[in-house]
Short mmCIF file of C-alpha atoms in Angstrom, two decimals:
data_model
loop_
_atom_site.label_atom_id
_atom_site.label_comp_id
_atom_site.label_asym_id
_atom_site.label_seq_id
_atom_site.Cartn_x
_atom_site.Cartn_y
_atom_site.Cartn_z
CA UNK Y 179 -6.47 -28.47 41.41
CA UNK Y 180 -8.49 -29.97 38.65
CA UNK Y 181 -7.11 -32.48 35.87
CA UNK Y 182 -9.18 -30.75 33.35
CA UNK Y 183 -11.05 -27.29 33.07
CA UNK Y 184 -13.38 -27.04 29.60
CA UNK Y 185 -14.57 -23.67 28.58
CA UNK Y 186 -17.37 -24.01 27.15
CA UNK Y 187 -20.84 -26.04 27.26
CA UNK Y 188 -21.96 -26.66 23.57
CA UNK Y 189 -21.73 -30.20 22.25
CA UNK Y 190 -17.67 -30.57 22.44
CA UNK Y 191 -17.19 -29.25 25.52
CA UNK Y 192 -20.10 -31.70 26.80
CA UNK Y 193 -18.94 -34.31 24.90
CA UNK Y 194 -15.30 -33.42 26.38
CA UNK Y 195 -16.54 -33.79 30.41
CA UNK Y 196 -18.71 -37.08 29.12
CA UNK Y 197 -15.28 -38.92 28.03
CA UNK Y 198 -13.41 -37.42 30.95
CA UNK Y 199 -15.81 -38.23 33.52
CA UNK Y 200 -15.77 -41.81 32.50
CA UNK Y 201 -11.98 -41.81 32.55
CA UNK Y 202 -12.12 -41.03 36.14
CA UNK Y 203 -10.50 -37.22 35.62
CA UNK Y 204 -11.79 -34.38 37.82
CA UNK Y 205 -13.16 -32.31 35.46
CA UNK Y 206 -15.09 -29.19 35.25
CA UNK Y 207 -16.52 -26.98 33.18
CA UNK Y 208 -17.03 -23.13 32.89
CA UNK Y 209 -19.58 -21.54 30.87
CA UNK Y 210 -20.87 -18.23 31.24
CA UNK Y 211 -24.28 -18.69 29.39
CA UNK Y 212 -27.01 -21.33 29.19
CA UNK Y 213 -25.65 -25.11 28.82
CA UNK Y 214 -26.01 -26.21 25.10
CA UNK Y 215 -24.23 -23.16 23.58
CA UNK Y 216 -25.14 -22.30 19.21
CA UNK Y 217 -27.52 -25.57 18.97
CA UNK Y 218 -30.19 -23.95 21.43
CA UNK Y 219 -31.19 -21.96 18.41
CA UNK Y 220 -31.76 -24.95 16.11
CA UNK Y 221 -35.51 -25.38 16.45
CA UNK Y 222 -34.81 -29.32 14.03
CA UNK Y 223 -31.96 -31.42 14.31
CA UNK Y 224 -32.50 -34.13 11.45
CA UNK Y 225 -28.51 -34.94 10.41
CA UNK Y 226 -27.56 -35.84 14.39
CA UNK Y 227 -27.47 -39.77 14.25
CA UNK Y 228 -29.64 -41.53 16.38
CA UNK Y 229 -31.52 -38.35 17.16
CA UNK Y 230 -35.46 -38.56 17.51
CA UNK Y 231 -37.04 -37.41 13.71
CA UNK Y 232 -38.64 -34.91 15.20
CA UNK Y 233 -35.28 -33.75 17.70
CA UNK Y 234 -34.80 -29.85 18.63
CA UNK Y 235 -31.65 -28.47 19.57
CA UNK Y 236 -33.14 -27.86 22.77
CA UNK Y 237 -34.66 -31.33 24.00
CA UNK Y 238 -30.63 -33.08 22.36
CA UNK Y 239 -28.74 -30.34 24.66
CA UNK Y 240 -31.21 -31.31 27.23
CA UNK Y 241 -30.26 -35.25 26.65
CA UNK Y 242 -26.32 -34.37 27.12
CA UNK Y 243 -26.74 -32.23 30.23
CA UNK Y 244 -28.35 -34.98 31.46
CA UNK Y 245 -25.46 -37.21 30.70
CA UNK Y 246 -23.32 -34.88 32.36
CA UNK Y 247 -24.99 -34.34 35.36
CA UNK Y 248 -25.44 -38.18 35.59
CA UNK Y 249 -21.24 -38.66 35.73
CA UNK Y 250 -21.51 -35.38 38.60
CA UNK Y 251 -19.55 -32.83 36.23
CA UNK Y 252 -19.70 -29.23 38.07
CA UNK Y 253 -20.78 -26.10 35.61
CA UNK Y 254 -19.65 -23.38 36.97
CA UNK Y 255 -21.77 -20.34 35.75
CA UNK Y 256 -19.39 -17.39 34.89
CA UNK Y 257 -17.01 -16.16 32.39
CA UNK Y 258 -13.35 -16.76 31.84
CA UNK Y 259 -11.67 -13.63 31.98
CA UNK Y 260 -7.94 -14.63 31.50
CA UNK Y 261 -6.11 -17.76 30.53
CA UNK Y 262 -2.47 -18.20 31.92
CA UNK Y 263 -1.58 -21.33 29.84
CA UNK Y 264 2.53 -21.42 29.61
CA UNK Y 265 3.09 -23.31 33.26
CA UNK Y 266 2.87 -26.93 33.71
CA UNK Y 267 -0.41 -25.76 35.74
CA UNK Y 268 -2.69 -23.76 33.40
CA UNK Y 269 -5.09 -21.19 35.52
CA UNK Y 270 -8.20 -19.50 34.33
CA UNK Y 271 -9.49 -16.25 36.13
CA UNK Y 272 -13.17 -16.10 36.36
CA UNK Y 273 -15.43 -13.11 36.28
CA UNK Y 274 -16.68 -14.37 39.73
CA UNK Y 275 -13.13 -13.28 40.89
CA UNK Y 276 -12.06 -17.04 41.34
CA UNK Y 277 -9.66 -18.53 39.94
CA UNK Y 278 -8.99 -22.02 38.44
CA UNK Y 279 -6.11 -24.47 38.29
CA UNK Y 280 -5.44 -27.28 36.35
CA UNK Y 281 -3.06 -29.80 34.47
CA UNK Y 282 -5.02 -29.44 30.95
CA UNK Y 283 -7.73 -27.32 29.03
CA UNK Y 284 -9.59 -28.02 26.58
CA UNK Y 285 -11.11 -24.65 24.64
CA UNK Y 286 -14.65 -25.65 23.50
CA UNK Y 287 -15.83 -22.01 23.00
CA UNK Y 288 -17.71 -21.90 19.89
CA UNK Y 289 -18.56 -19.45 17.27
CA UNK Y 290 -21.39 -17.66 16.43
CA UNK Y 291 -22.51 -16.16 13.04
CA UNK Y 292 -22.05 -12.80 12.34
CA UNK Y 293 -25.54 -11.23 12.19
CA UNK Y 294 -26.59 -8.45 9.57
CA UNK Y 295 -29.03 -6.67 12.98
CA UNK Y 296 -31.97 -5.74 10.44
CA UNK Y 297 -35.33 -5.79 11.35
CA UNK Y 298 -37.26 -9.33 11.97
CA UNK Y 299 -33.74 -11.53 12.41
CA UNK Y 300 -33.81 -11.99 15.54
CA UNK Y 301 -37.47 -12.72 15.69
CA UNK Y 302 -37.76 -15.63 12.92
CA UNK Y 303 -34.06 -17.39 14.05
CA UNK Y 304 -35.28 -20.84 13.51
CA UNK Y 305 -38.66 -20.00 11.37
CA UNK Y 306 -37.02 -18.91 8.20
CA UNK Y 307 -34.00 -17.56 9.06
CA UNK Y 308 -30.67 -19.66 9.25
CA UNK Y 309 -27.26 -19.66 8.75
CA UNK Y 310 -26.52 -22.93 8.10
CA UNK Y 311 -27.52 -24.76 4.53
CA UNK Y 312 -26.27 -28.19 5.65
CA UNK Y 313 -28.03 -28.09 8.54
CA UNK Y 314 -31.47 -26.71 7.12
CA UNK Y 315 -31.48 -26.94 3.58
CA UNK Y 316 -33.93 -29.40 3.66
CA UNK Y 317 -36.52 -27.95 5.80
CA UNK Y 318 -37.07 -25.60 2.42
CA UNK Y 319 -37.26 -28.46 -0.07
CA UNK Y 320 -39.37 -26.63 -3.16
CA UNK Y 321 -39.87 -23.18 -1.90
CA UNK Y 322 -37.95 -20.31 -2.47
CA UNK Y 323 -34.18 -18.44 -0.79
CA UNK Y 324 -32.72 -15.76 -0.21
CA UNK Y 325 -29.02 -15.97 0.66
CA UNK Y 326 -26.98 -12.86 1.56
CA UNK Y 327 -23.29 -13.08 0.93
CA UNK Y 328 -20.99 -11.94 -2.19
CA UNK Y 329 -17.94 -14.27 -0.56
CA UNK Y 330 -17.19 -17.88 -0.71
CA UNK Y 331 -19.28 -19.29 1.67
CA UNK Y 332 -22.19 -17.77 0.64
CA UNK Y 333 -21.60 -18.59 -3.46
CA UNK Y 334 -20.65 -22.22 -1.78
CA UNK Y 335 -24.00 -22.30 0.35
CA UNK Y 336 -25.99 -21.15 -2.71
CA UNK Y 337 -25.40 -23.63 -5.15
CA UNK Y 338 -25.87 -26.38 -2.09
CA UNK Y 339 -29.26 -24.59 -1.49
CA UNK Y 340 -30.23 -24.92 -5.43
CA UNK Y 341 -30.75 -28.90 -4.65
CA UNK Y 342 -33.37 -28.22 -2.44
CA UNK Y 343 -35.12 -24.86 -3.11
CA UNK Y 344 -36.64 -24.54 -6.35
CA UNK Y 345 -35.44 -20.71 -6.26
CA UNK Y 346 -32.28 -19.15 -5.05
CA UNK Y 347 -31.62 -15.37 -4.81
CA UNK Y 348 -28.31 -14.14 -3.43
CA UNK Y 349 -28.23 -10.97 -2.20
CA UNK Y 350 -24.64 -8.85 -2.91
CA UNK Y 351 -24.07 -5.14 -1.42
CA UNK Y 352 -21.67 -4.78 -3.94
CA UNK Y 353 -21.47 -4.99 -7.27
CA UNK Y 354 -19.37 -7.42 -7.95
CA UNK Y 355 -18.85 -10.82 -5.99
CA UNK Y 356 -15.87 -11.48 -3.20
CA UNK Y 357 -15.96 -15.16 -4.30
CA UNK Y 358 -13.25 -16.52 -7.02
CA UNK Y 359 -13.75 -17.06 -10.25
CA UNK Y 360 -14.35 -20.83 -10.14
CA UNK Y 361 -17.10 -20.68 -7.54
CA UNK Y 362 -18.87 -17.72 -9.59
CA UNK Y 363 -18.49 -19.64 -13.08
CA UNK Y 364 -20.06 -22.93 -11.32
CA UNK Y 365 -22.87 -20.58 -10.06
CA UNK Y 366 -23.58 -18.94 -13.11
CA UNK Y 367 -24.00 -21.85 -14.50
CA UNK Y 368 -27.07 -22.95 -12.29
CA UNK Y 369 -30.63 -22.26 -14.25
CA UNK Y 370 -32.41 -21.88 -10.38
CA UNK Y 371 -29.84 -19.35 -8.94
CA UNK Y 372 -29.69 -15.79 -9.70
CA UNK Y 373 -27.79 -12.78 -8.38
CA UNK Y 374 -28.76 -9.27 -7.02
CA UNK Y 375 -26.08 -6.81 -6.99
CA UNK Y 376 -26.11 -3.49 -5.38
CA UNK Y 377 -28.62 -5.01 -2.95
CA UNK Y 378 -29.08 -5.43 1.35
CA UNK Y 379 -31.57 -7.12 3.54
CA UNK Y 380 -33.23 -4.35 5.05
CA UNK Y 381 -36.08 -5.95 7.12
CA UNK Y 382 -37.54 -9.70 7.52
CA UNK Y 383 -41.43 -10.01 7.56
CA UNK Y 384 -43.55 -12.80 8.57
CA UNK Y 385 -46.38 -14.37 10.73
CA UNK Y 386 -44.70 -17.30 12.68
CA UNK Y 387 -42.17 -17.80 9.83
CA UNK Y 388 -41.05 -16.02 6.85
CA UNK Y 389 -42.79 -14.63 4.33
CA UNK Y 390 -41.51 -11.68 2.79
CA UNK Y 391 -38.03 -9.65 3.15
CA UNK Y 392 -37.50 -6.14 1.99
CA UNK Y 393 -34.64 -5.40 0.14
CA UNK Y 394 -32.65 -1.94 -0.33
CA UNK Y 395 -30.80 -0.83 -3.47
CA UNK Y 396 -27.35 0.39 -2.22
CA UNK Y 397 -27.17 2.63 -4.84
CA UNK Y 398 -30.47 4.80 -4.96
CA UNK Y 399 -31.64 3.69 -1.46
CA UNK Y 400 -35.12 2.97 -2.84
CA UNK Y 401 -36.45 -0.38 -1.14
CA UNK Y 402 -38.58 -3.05 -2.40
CA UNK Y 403 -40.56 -5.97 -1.22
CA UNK Y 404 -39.70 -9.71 -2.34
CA UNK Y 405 -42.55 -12.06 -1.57
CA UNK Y 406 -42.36 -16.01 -2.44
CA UNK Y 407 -44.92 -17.27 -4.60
CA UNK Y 408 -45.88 -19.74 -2.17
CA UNK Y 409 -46.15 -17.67 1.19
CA UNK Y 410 -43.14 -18.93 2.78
CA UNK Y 411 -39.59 -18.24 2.22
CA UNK Y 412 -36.03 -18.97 3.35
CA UNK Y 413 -33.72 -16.62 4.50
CA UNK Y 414 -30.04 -17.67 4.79
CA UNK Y 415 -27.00 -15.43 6.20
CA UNK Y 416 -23.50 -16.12 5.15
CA UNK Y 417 -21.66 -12.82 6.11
CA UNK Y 418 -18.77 -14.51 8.54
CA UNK Y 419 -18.25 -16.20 11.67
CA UNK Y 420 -16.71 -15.04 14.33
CA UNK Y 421 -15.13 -17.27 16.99
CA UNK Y 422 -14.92 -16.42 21.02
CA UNK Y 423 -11.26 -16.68 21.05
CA UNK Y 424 -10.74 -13.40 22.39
CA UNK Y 425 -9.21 -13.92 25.18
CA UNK Y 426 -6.78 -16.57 23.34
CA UNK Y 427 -5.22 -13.96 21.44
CA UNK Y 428 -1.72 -13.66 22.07
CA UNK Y 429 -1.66 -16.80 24.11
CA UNK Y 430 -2.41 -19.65 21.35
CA UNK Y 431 -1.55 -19.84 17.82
CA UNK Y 432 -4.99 -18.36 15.87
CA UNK Y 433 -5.27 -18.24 12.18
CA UNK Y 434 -6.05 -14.91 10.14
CA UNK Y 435 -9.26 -15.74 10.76
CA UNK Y 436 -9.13 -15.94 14.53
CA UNK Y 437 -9.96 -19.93 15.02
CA UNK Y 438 -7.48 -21.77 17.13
CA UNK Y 439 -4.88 -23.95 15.31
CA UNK Y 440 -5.11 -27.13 16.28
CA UNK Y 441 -4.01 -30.73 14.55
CA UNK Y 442 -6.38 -33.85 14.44
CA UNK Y 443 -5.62 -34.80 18.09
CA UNK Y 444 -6.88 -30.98 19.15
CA UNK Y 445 -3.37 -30.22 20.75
CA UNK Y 446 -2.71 -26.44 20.34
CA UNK Y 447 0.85 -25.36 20.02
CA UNK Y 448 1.17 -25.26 24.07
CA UNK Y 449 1.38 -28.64 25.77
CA UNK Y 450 -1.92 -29.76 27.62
CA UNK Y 451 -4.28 -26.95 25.81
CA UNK Y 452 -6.89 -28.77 23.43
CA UNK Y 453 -9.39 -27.01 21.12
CA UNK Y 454 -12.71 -28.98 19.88
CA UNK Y 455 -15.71 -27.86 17.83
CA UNK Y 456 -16.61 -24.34 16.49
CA UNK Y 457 -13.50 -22.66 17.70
CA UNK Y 458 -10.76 -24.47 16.36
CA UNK Y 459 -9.52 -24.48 12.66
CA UNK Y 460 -11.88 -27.09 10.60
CA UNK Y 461 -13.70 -27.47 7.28
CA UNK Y 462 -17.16 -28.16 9.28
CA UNK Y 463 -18.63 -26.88 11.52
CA UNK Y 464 -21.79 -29.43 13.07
CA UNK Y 465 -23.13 -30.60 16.44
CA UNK Y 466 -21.75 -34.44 15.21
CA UNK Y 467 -17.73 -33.22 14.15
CA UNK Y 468 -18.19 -30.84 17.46
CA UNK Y 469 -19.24 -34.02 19.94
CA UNK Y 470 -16.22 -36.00 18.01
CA UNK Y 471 -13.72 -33.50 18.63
CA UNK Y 472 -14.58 -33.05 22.16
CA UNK Y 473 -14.06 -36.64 22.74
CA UNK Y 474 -10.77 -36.39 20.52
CA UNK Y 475 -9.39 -33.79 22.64
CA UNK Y 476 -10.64 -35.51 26.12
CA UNK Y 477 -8.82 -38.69 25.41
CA UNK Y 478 -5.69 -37.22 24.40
CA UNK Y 479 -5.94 -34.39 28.01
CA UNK Y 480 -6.20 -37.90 29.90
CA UNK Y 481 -2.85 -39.46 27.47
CA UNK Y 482 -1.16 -35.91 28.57
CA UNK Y 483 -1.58 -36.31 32.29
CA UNK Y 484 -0.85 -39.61 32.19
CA UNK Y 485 2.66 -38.59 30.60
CA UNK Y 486 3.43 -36.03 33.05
CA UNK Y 487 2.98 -39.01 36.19
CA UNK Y 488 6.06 -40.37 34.10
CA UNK Y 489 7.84 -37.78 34.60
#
């Protein structure tokens, strides 16, 4: 019988077993992949304060499972199969077969970009490729970007991107733009951004990092290649997230969107389940709001068991 479970290892979950460890809860956590979660991908981390100028997502993940391991919070490698959440003691099968009890959870999931699975993405991740302007944007101060998108985000993302790169080309497979009308009047309106209709991302080129996509018209299927005038060139994704909350469905209140609801404490609409970072229901998504939350939502698991000793 634990005080706390926390699915998930990215920065809120960590963050999560840091605050609960030093509130003297038995906590653990469960995470079926590599400790870190989304960040590991981040090759520079320059908007984390107090990070080193030259910080990866890699060597800050390291920091925090140091942190972690330093307060003796167990990881226990596997998945989390099932939730049963509606008790006063919340279980959690495991794909190991175990399972899990506890008097709060906090869900610290994540989300992960959708992906468009063309040629090269994978490969330059991190060396052209992002999907993430705030984070990035800066890393391609004066060269050129592709965005691909036709919805909000990526109109959004765009005219963010136009203070940096001194070209922006977004990339629509349709012919119009999902975006309103506001967002595409404020675009239009931008000398340094321009618009492609009609047109996908069908490969990514490069040596090391970007330097050339290929682009397919959606209506004739003849493809092209775009090249940046200086050799190097950004390549930013904004087709959706999506977040792991499916085995939440049905058991917490999502949005249409799939995030968790949760208020500005992280409390979920069942008593003693928390969400923090990525997977809950928030205007941004970063490794600092992420660490906040998880502390948010650690704090007020520790004010919850607390209550139920009054009881």
């Amino acid at each position: 019988m634990y005080d706390l479970i926390i699915i998930g290892a990215g920065p809120a979950g960590l963050s999560a077993a840091i605050y609960a460890a030093r509130a003297k809860m038995d906590a653990v956590i469960v995470e079926e992949k590599a400790v870190g979660g989304q960040i590991l991908n981040t090759l520079e981390i320059e908007n984390y304060p107090g990070s080193d100028l030259e910080e990866s997502g890699p060597s800050l993940m390291e920091k925090m499972k140091k942190q972690i391991e330093y307060f003796k919070v167990q990881v226990i490698n596997a998945r989390a199969d099932e939730v049963y959440l509606n008790e006063s003691i919340k279980k959690i099968r495991l794909s190991t077969g175990e399972t899990l009890e506890a008097k709060s959870i906090i869900v610290a999931t994540g989300a992960s970009p959708r992906k468009l699975n063309c040629k090269g993405e994978q490969e330059f991740t991190g060396r052209g490729v992002s999907y993430c302007a705030t984070c990035d944007a800066d890393f391609f101060n004066g060269l050129e970007v592709i965005v691909v998108g036709g919805g909000n985000t990526a109109v959004e993302e765009a005219i963010y991107l136009t203070r940096f790169a001194k070209k922006v080309t977004v990339l629509v497979r349709a012919d119009k733009l999902r975006a309103d009308r506001l967002a595409e009047e404020k675009a239009r309106e931008i000398e340094n951004l321009h618009f492609k209709f009609n047109t996908s991302l069908a490969e990514i080129k490069g040596e090391g990092f970007v330097k050339s996509v290929i682009l397919r018209d959606n209506k004739t299927g003849e493809e092209s290649i775009y090249e940046s005038e200086d050799g190097l060139l950004g390549v930013f994704v904004f087709v959706g997230t999506s977040p792991h909350t499916d085995i939440f469905k049905g058991k917490l209140e999502l949005n249409e969107d799939g995030y968790i609801i949760a208020d500005k404490d992280m409390k979920t609409d069942i008593s003693g389940v928390f969400a923090a970072g990525d997977v809950r229901n928030t205007n941004l998504r970063q490794v600092v709001t992420a660490v906040s939350d998880g502390a948010i939502a650690a704090v007020q698991a520790q004010k919850y068991i607390d209550s139920l000793a009054l009881e």
